[in-house]
């Protein structure tokens, strides 16, 4: 099996606020070489690196807004988020939990810091990923999967190296919690200092790593510090990561859909006409109703 090399290490760009509750560094699609095509089917990755929110009686976040044509996946590392959508999905996710919302034909939703958490505030750290849907599934029924950390399969690594949480896809035969529309893997590697983990992911799967905590060395030669993002080349399947200190690493890898992408704001479709339709449907109330 050929080794998959590191194509680029991206340092976080200046952060911006999404609503008033998410202070994010965008990697996909705004970083050079990380556009929607390059990371297909992962079309957006916002990273709220560790940030201390002061106490607030009014929860911070993003008010009611629409989505169509893809899934939003929120992975909580620190802090707590409350979500509600017009298809009836909703809930609270906290440290270690994952929220998987399939917008598909369209939902309205809102995303806020959880009310009680807001009152004390504290360190907040989260990733939001947008995963594109295949054309045939874009107009299917919306869905919602709430995945608590206790439900996520964990693969213990040899030599006290740590563990791999399988959020979606699989690792060494352990299948992940989430139901997906296309073949992809989302893993959290939680490694002890000097712990090593091996990966073998199909060469054509677009693959990247985000170092959430600590620092790692990929393939014994490429150092990636905290909050940096490593894009892996499509030149092999096998790679190794080693923690130089206790580390948490998000690994995303997906088979490209290789379909045309027409994206504008909260809508990601295949053609311009479908985008126009999405705006019309939204403006005429076809996404349902959700109270502010
Ligand atoms: Mn949203």
mmCIF file of C-alpha atoms and ligand atoms in Angstrom:
data_model
loop_
_atom_site.group_PDB
_atom_site.id
_atom_site.type_symbol
_atom_site.label_atom_id
_atom_site.label_comp_id
_atom_site.label_asym_id
_atom_site.label_seq_id
_atom_site.Cartn_x
_atom_site.Cartn_y
_atom_site.Cartn_z
ATOM 1 C CA UNK A 1 0.000 0.000 0.000
ATOM 2 C CA UNK A 2 1.332 3.400 -0.974
ATOM 3 C CA UNK A 3 1.811 6.127 1.605
ATOM 4 C CA UNK A 4 -0.435 9.165 1.386
ATOM 5 C CA UNK A 5 1.645 12.325 1.702
ATOM 6 C CA UNK A 6 0.836 15.746 3.162
ATOM 7 C CA UNK A 7 -0.123 18.201 0.409
ATOM 8 C CA UNK A 8 -0.343 21.328 2.555
ATOM 9 C CA UNK A 9 -0.470 22.467 6.167
ATOM 10 C CA UNK A 10 -2.875 25.388 6.612
ATOM 11 C CA UNK A 11 -2.505 27.758 9.551
ATOM 12 C CA UNK A 12 -5.787 29.324 10.738
ATOM 13 C CA UNK A 13 -6.730 32.593 9.071
ATOM 14 C CA UNK A 14 -8.116 35.560 11.043
ATOM 15 C CA UNK A 15 -11.385 34.526 12.707
ATOM 16 C CA UNK A 16 -14.813 36.010 12.036
ATOM 17 C CA UNK A 17 -18.106 35.764 13.899
ATOM 18 C CA UNK A 18 -21.055 33.718 12.693
ATOM 19 C CA UNK A 19 -23.981 35.395 14.442
ATOM 20 C CA UNK A 20 -22.615 36.440 17.832
ATOM 21 C CA UNK A 21 -21.959 32.926 19.158
ATOM 22 C CA UNK A 22 -19.418 31.297 16.879
ATOM 23 C CA UNK A 23 -15.949 32.759 16.433
ATOM 24 C CA UNK A 24 -14.600 30.717 13.572
ATOM 25 C CA UNK A 25 -11.599 30.209 11.373
ATOM 26 C CA UNK A 26 -12.808 29.085 7.966
ATOM 27 C CA UNK A 27 -10.706 26.444 6.224
ATOM 28 C CA UNK A 28 -13.111 25.077 3.569
ATOM 29 C CA UNK A 29 -13.917 26.670 1.126
ATOM 30 C CA UNK A 30 -12.070 29.981 1.552
ATOM 31 C CA UNK A 31 -8.516 28.771 2.164
ATOM 32 C CA UNK A 32 -6.377 28.580 -1.002
ATOM 33 C CA UNK A 33 -6.498 24.966 -2.305
ATOM 34 C CA UNK A 34 -9.404 24.061 0.001
ATOM 35 C CA UNK A 35 -12.337 24.984 -2.225
ATOM 36 C CA UNK A 36 -15.549 22.936 -2.484
ATOM 37 C CA UNK A 37 -14.222 20.890 -5.413
ATOM 38 C CA UNK A 38 -10.912 20.017 -3.765
ATOM 39 C CA UNK A 39 -12.531 18.722 -0.581
ATOM 40 C CA UNK A 40 -15.707 17.327 -2.219
ATOM 41 C CA UNK A 41 -17.970 16.127 -0.494
ATOM 42 C CA UNK A 42 -16.857 18.391 2.401
ATOM 43 C CA UNK A 43 -17.923 21.837 1.206
ATOM 44 C CA UNK A 44 -17.462 23.928 4.361
ATOM 45 C CA UNK A 45 -15.445 23.667 7.558
ATOM 46 C CA UNK A 46 -15.671 26.364 10.202
ATOM 47 C CA UNK A 47 -13.511 25.902 13.266
ATOM 48 C CA UNK A 48 -14.297 27.712 16.502
ATOM 49 C CA UNK A 49 -10.896 27.293 18.137
ATOM 50 C CA UNK A 50 -10.853 27.550 21.948
ATOM 51 C CA UNK A 51 -12.472 30.838 22.857
ATOM 52 C CA UNK A 52 -13.690 32.082 26.203
ATOM 53 C CA UNK A 53 -17.243 33.427 26.125
ATOM 54 C CA UNK A 54 -18.144 35.577 29.138
ATOM 55 C CA UNK A 55 -21.401 34.820 31.011
ATOM 56 C CA UNK A 56 -24.521 35.988 29.178
ATOM 57 C CA UNK A 57 -28.177 35.940 30.230
ATOM 58 C CA UNK A 58 -29.147 36.020 26.553
ATOM 59 C CA UNK A 59 -27.729 32.990 24.700
ATOM 60 C CA UNK A 60 -25.438 33.906 21.822
ATOM 61 C CA UNK A 61 -25.688 32.230 18.451
ATOM 62 C CA UNK A 62 -27.324 32.413 15.042
ATOM 63 C CA UNK A 63 -31.021 33.110 14.579
ATOM 64 C CA UNK A 64 -33.445 31.437 12.187
ATOM 65 C CA UNK A 65 -31.919 30.749 8.759
ATOM 66 C CA UNK A 66 -32.504 28.241 5.948
ATOM 67 C CA UNK A 67 -30.412 25.460 4.404
ATOM 68 C CA UNK A 68 -31.010 23.220 1.378
ATOM 69 C CA UNK A 69 -29.021 20.573 -0.470
ATOM 70 C CA UNK A 70 -26.539 19.318 2.143
ATOM 71 C CA UNK A 71 -25.976 18.250 5.759
ATOM 72 C CA UNK A 72 -24.570 20.291 8.644
ATOM 73 C CA UNK A 73 -22.489 18.376 11.166
ATOM 74 C CA UNK A 74 -21.530 20.061 14.431
ATOM 75 C CA UNK A 75 -18.880 18.456 16.618
ATOM 76 C CA UNK A 76 -18.650 19.872 20.155
ATOM 77 C CA UNK A 77 -15.253 19.782 21.870
ATOM 78 C CA UNK A 78 -15.961 22.350 24.612
ATOM 79 C CA UNK A 79 -19.205 24.102 25.492
ATOM 80 C CA UNK A 80 -22.805 23.355 24.715
ATOM 81 C CA UNK A 81 -25.108 24.167 21.801
ATOM 82 C CA UNK A 82 -28.871 24.087 21.418
ATOM 83 C CA UNK A 83 -30.477 23.546 18.054
ATOM 84 C CA UNK A 84 -34.003 23.585 16.701
ATOM 85 C CA UNK A 85 -35.304 23.161 13.167
ATOM 86 C CA UNK A 86 -38.576 23.462 11.282
ATOM 87 C CA UNK A 87 -38.769 19.714 10.568
ATOM 88 C CA UNK A 88 -39.047 19.027 14.305
ATOM 89 C CA UNK A 89 -35.397 18.127 14.871
ATOM 90 C CA UNK A 90 -33.667 19.610 17.851
ATOM 91 C CA UNK A 91 -31.699 19.071 20.987
ATOM 92 C CA UNK A 92 -28.657 19.999 22.997
ATOM 93 C CA UNK A 93 -25.143 18.773 22.353
ATOM 94 C CA UNK A 94 -22.266 19.171 24.759
ATOM 95 C CA UNK A 95 -18.630 18.155 25.100
ATOM 96 C CA UNK A 96 -17.874 15.147 22.867
ATOM 97 C CA UNK A 97 -21.311 15.011 21.228
ATOM 98 C CA UNK A 98 -22.201 15.408 17.563
ATOM 99 C CA UNK A 99 -25.236 16.859 15.875
ATOM 100 C CA UNK A 100 -25.949 15.679 12.342
ATOM 101 C CA UNK A 101 -28.642 17.656 10.541
ATOM 102 C CA UNK A 102 -29.736 16.672 7.062
ATOM 103 C CA UNK A 103 -31.177 19.820 5.517
ATOM 104 C CA UNK A 104 -31.854 18.078 2.179
ATOM 105 C CA UNK A 105 -35.033 19.644 0.631
ATOM 106 C CA UNK A 106 -34.921 22.450 3.175
ATOM 107 C CA UNK A 107 -35.212 23.441 6.801
ATOM 108 C CA UNK A 108 -35.131 26.572 8.848
ATOM 109 C CA UNK A 109 -32.969 26.259 11.924
ATOM 110 C CA UNK A 110 -31.321 28.218 14.703
ATOM 111 C CA UNK A 111 -28.129 27.490 16.608
ATOM 112 C CA UNK A 112 -27.449 28.989 20.032
ATOM 113 C CA UNK A 113 -25.282 28.413 23.067
ATOM 114 C CA UNK A 114 -27.294 26.313 25.499
ATOM 115 C CA UNK A 115 -29.201 28.576 27.964
ATOM 116 C CA UNK A 116 -27.689 27.306 31.230
ATOM 117 C CA UNK A 117 -24.191 27.082 29.739
ATOM 118 C CA UNK A 118 -24.554 30.702 28.562
ATOM 119 C CA UNK A 119 -25.210 31.908 32.098
ATOM 120 C CA UNK A 120 -21.787 30.744 33.270
ATOM 121 C CA UNK A 121 -19.992 30.994 29.916
ATOM 122 C CA UNK A 122 -16.579 29.437 29.508
ATOM 123 C CA UNK A 123 -14.329 27.876 26.943
ATOM 124 C CA UNK A 124 -16.084 27.033 23.711
ATOM 125 C CA UNK A 125 -14.600 24.890 20.933
ATOM 126 C CA UNK A 126 -16.495 23.450 17.996
ATOM 127 C CA UNK A 127 -16.294 22.354 14.391
ATOM 128 C CA UNK A 128 -19.072 22.766 11.882
ATOM 129 C CA UNK A 129 -18.822 20.807 8.666
ATOM 130 C CA UNK A 130 -21.122 20.983 5.662
ATOM 131 C CA UNK A 131 -21.316 17.728 3.743
ATOM 132 C CA UNK A 132 -22.739 17.886 0.244
ATOM 133 C CA UNK A 133 -25.551 15.550 -0.751
ATOM 134 C CA UNK A 134 -25.586 13.585 -4.015
ATOM 135 C CA UNK A 135 -27.897 15.215 -6.609
ATOM 136 C CA UNK A 136 -30.432 12.396 -6.222
ATOM 137 C CA UNK A 137 -30.762 13.067 -2.485
ATOM 138 C CA UNK A 138 -30.780 16.873 -2.394
ATOM 139 C CA UNK A 139 -34.567 17.099 -2.362
ATOM 140 C CA UNK A 140 -35.171 14.203 0.026
ATOM 141 C CA UNK A 141 -36.819 14.594 3.425
ATOM 142 C CA UNK A 142 -34.879 16.508 6.125
ATOM 143 C CA UNK A 143 -33.449 14.477 8.989
ATOM 144 C CA UNK A 144 -31.775 14.886 12.346
ATOM 145 C CA UNK A 145 -29.344 12.623 14.183
ATOM 146 C CA UNK A 146 -28.270 13.509 17.674
ATOM 147 C CA UNK A 147 -25.169 11.488 18.531
ATOM 148 C CA UNK A 148 -24.117 11.535 22.161
ATOM 149 C CA UNK A 149 -20.496 10.755 22.957
ATOM 150 C CA UNK A 150 -21.567 7.634 24.883
ATOM 151 C CA UNK A 151 -23.062 6.272 21.638
ATOM 152 C CA UNK A 152 -19.936 6.799 19.532
ATOM 153 C CA UNK A 153 -17.913 3.576 19.031
ATOM 154 C CA UNK A 154 -14.377 3.856 20.381
ATOM 155 C CA UNK A 155 -11.511 1.735 19.105
ATOM 156 C CA UNK A 156 -8.728 1.296 21.651
ATOM 157 C CA UNK A 157 -5.257 1.475 20.106
ATOM 158 C CA UNK A 158 -2.371 -0.830 20.999
ATOM 159 C CA UNK A 159 0.523 0.226 23.266
ATOM 160 C CA UNK A 160 -1.613 2.652 25.292
ATOM 161 C CA UNK A 161 -1.610 4.990 22.266
ATOM 162 C CA UNK A 162 -5.152 6.200 22.893
ATOM 163 C CA UNK A 163 -8.388 5.662 21.016
ATOM 164 C CA UNK A 164 -10.284 6.442 17.833
ATOM 165 C CA UNK A 165 -13.883 7.642 18.018
ATOM 166 C CA UNK A 166 -15.827 6.567 14.948
ATOM 167 C CA UNK A 167 -18.421 9.270 14.293
ATOM 168 C CA UNK A 168 -19.132 8.125 10.724
ATOM 169 C CA UNK A 169 -17.750 5.514 8.351
ATOM 170 C CA UNK A 170 -15.439 3.025 9.975
ATOM 171 C CA UNK A 171 -12.082 2.392 11.562
ATOM 172 C CA UNK A 172 -10.531 -1.090 11.704
ATOM 173 C CA UNK A 173 -13.920 -2.696 11.182
ATOM 174 C CA UNK A 174 -15.792 -0.628 13.791
ATOM 175 C CA UNK A 175 -18.673 1.192 12.166
ATOM 176 C CA UNK A 176 -19.584 4.770 13.069
ATOM 177 C CA UNK A 177 -22.805 6.087 14.525
ATOM 178 C CA UNK A 178 -24.011 8.381 11.773
ATOM 179 C CA UNK A 179 -26.006 7.373 8.722
ATOM 180 C CA UNK A 180 -24.501 8.994 5.625
ATOM 181 C CA UNK A 181 -25.628 9.441 2.009
ATOM 182 C CA UNK A 182 -22.208 8.840 0.444
ATOM 183 C CA UNK A 183 -19.107 6.917 1.549
ATOM 184 C CA UNK A 184 -17.145 8.955 4.095
ATOM 185 C CA UNK A 185 -15.305 8.704 7.384
ATOM 186 C CA UNK A 186 -15.290 11.140 10.287
ATOM 187 C CA UNK A 187 -12.987 10.140 13.136
ATOM 188 C CA UNK A 188 -11.624 11.709 16.282
ATOM 189 C CA UNK A 189 -8.186 10.407 17.264
ATOM 190 C CA UNK A 190 -7.545 10.955 20.978
ATOM 191 C CA UNK A 191 -3.884 10.137 21.423
ATOM 192 C CA UNK A 192 -1.597 10.000 24.412
ATOM 193 C CA UNK A 193 1.860 11.535 24.168
ATOM 194 C CA UNK A 194 3.983 9.416 21.761
ATOM 195 C CA UNK A 195 0.850 7.462 20.790
ATOM 196 C CA UNK A 196 0.597 6.426 17.151
ATOM 197 C CA UNK A 197 -2.389 5.684 14.939
ATOM 198 C CA UNK A 198 -2.383 4.210 11.431
ATOM 199 C CA UNK A 199 -4.941 4.975 8.760
ATOM 200 C CA UNK A 200 -5.676 3.370 5.405
ATOM 201 C CA UNK A 201 -8.250 5.392 3.487
ATOM 202 C CA UNK A 202 -8.996 4.938 -0.232
ATOM 203 C CA UNK A 203 -6.655 7.021 -2.391
ATOM 204 C CA UNK A 204 -9.472 8.869 -4.179
ATOM 205 C CA UNK A 205 -11.168 9.910 -0.905
ATOM 206 C CA UNK A 206 -10.456 13.580 -0.187
ATOM 207 C CA UNK A 207 -8.826 13.561 3.220
ATOM 208 C CA UNK A 208 -7.759 16.150 5.778
ATOM 209 C CA UNK A 209 -6.890 16.470 9.475
ATOM 210 C CA UNK A 210 -7.542 19.232 11.956
ATOM 211 C CA UNK A 211 -5.477 19.306 15.138
ATOM 212 C CA UNK A 212 -7.916 20.234 17.898
ATOM 213 C CA UNK A 213 -5.561 19.707 20.817
ATOM 214 C CA UNK A 214 -1.816 19.107 21.209
ATOM 215 C CA UNK A 215 0.407 18.513 18.211
ATOM 216 C CA UNK A 216 1.223 15.660 15.873
ATOM 217 C CA UNK A 217 3.723 14.419 13.322
ATOM 218 C CA UNK A 218 2.342 12.874 10.137
ATOM 219 C CA UNK A 219 4.331 10.086 8.439
ATOM 220 C CA UNK A 220 7.310 10.731 10.746
ATOM 221 C CA UNK A 221 8.137 13.972 8.953
ATOM 222 C CA UNK A 222 5.421 16.619 8.898
ATOM 223 C CA UNK A 223 4.769 18.470 12.133
ATOM 224 C CA UNK A 224 1.246 19.877 12.575
ATOM 225 C CA UNK A 225 0.607 22.108 15.618
ATOM 226 C CA UNK A 226 -2.659 22.916 17.437
ATOM 227 C CA UNK A 227 -5.407 24.545 15.321
ATOM 228 C CA UNK A 228 -3.620 23.717 12.062
ATOM 229 C CA UNK A 229 -5.254 21.843 9.212
ATOM 230 C CA UNK A 230 -3.395 19.286 7.103
ATOM 231 C CA UNK A 231 -4.616 18.516 3.601
ATOM 232 C CA UNK A 232 -3.542 15.036 2.527
ATOM 233 C CA UNK A 233 -2.633 14.368 -1.103
ATOM 234 C CA UNK A 234 -4.530 11.786 -3.183
ATOM 235 C CA UNK A 235 -1.318 9.884 -3.873
ATOM 236 C CA UNK A 236 -1.714 6.880 -1.612
ATOM 237 C CA UNK A 237 -3.902 5.467 1.122
ATOM 238 C CA UNK A 238 -1.801 4.755 4.191
ATOM 239 C CA UNK A 239 -0.572 7.336 6.701
ATOM 240 C CA UNK A 240 0.456 7.535 10.331
ATOM 241 C CA UNK A 241 0.016 10.196 12.942
ATOM 242 C CA UNK A 242 2.047 10.398 16.123
ATOM 243 C CA UNK A 243 1.214 12.660 19.055
ATOM 244 C CA UNK A 244 4.153 14.685 20.335
ATOM 245 C CA UNK A 245 1.968 15.616 23.321
ATOM 246 C CA UNK A 246 -1.561 14.519 24.297
ATOM 247 C CA UNK A 247 -3.570 15.260 21.172
ATOM 248 C CA UNK A 248 -7.055 15.306 19.689
ATOM 249 C CA UNK A 249 -7.253 15.159 15.894
ATOM 250 C CA UNK A 250 -10.310 15.309 13.663
ATOM 251 C CA UNK A 251 -9.929 13.215 10.512
ATOM 252 C CA UNK A 252 -12.320 13.683 7.590
ATOM 253 C CA UNK A 253 -12.208 11.549 4.453
ATOM 254 C CA UNK A 254 -14.835 11.180 1.761
ATOM 255 C CA UNK A 255 -15.378 9.819 -1.716
ATOM 256 C CA UNK A 256 -15.890 12.794 -4.039
ATOM 257 C CA UNK A 257 -19.386 13.096 -5.510
ATOM 258 C CA UNK A 258 -17.919 14.636 -8.694
ATOM 259 C CA UNK A 259 -21.128 16.502 -9.481
ATOM 260 C CA UNK A 260 -21.512 20.178 -10.447
ATOM 261 C CA UNK A 261 -21.735 22.558 -7.472
ATOM 262 C CA UNK A 262 -23.891 25.691 -7.507
ATOM 263 C CA UNK A 263 -23.616 27.369 -4.121
ATOM 264 C CA UNK A 264 -24.929 30.610 -2.732
ATOM 265 C CA UNK A 265 -25.128 31.416 0.975
ATOM 266 C CA UNK A 266 -27.129 28.720 2.756
ATOM 267 C CA UNK A 267 -28.026 26.760 -0.393
ATOM 268 C CA UNK A 268 -25.818 24.264 -2.227
ATOM 269 C CA UNK A 269 -27.334 22.787 -5.364
ATOM 270 C CA UNK A 270 -26.130 21.452 -8.742
ATOM 271 C CA UNK A 271 -27.415 24.168 -11.092
ATOM 272 C CA UNK A 272 -28.132 27.894 -11.064
ATOM 273 C CA UNK A 273 -31.814 27.192 -11.782
ATOM 274 C CA UNK A 274 -32.016 25.058 -8.625
ATOM 275 C CA UNK A 275 -30.498 27.914 -6.621
ATOM 276 C CA UNK A 276 -33.106 30.346 -7.959
ATOM 277 C CA UNK A 277 -35.768 27.790 -7.033
ATOM 278 C CA UNK A 278 -34.325 27.525 -3.502
ATOM 279 C CA UNK A 279 -34.547 31.314 -2.999
ATOM 280 C CA UNK A 280 -38.103 31.343 -4.405
ATOM 281 C CA UNK A 281 -39.182 28.468 -2.161
ATOM 282 C CA UNK A 282 -37.623 30.145 0.867
ATOM 283 C CA UNK A 283 -39.250 33.500 0.080
ATOM 284 C CA UNK A 284 -42.672 31.898 -0.372
ATOM 285 C CA UNK A 285 -42.549 30.063 2.952
ATOM 286 C CA UNK A 286 -41.970 26.543 1.586
ATOM 287 C CA UNK A 287 -39.257 25.844 4.199
ATOM 288 C CA UNK A 288 -41.860 25.770 6.945
ATOM 289 C CA UNK A 289 -41.938 27.936 10.041
ATOM 290 C CA UNK A 290 -39.717 28.337 13.061
ATOM 291 C CA UNK A 291 -40.240 30.834 15.846
ATOM 292 C CA UNK A 292 -37.432 33.301 16.548
HETATM 293 MN MN1 LIG B 1 -26.961 26.759 9.989
#
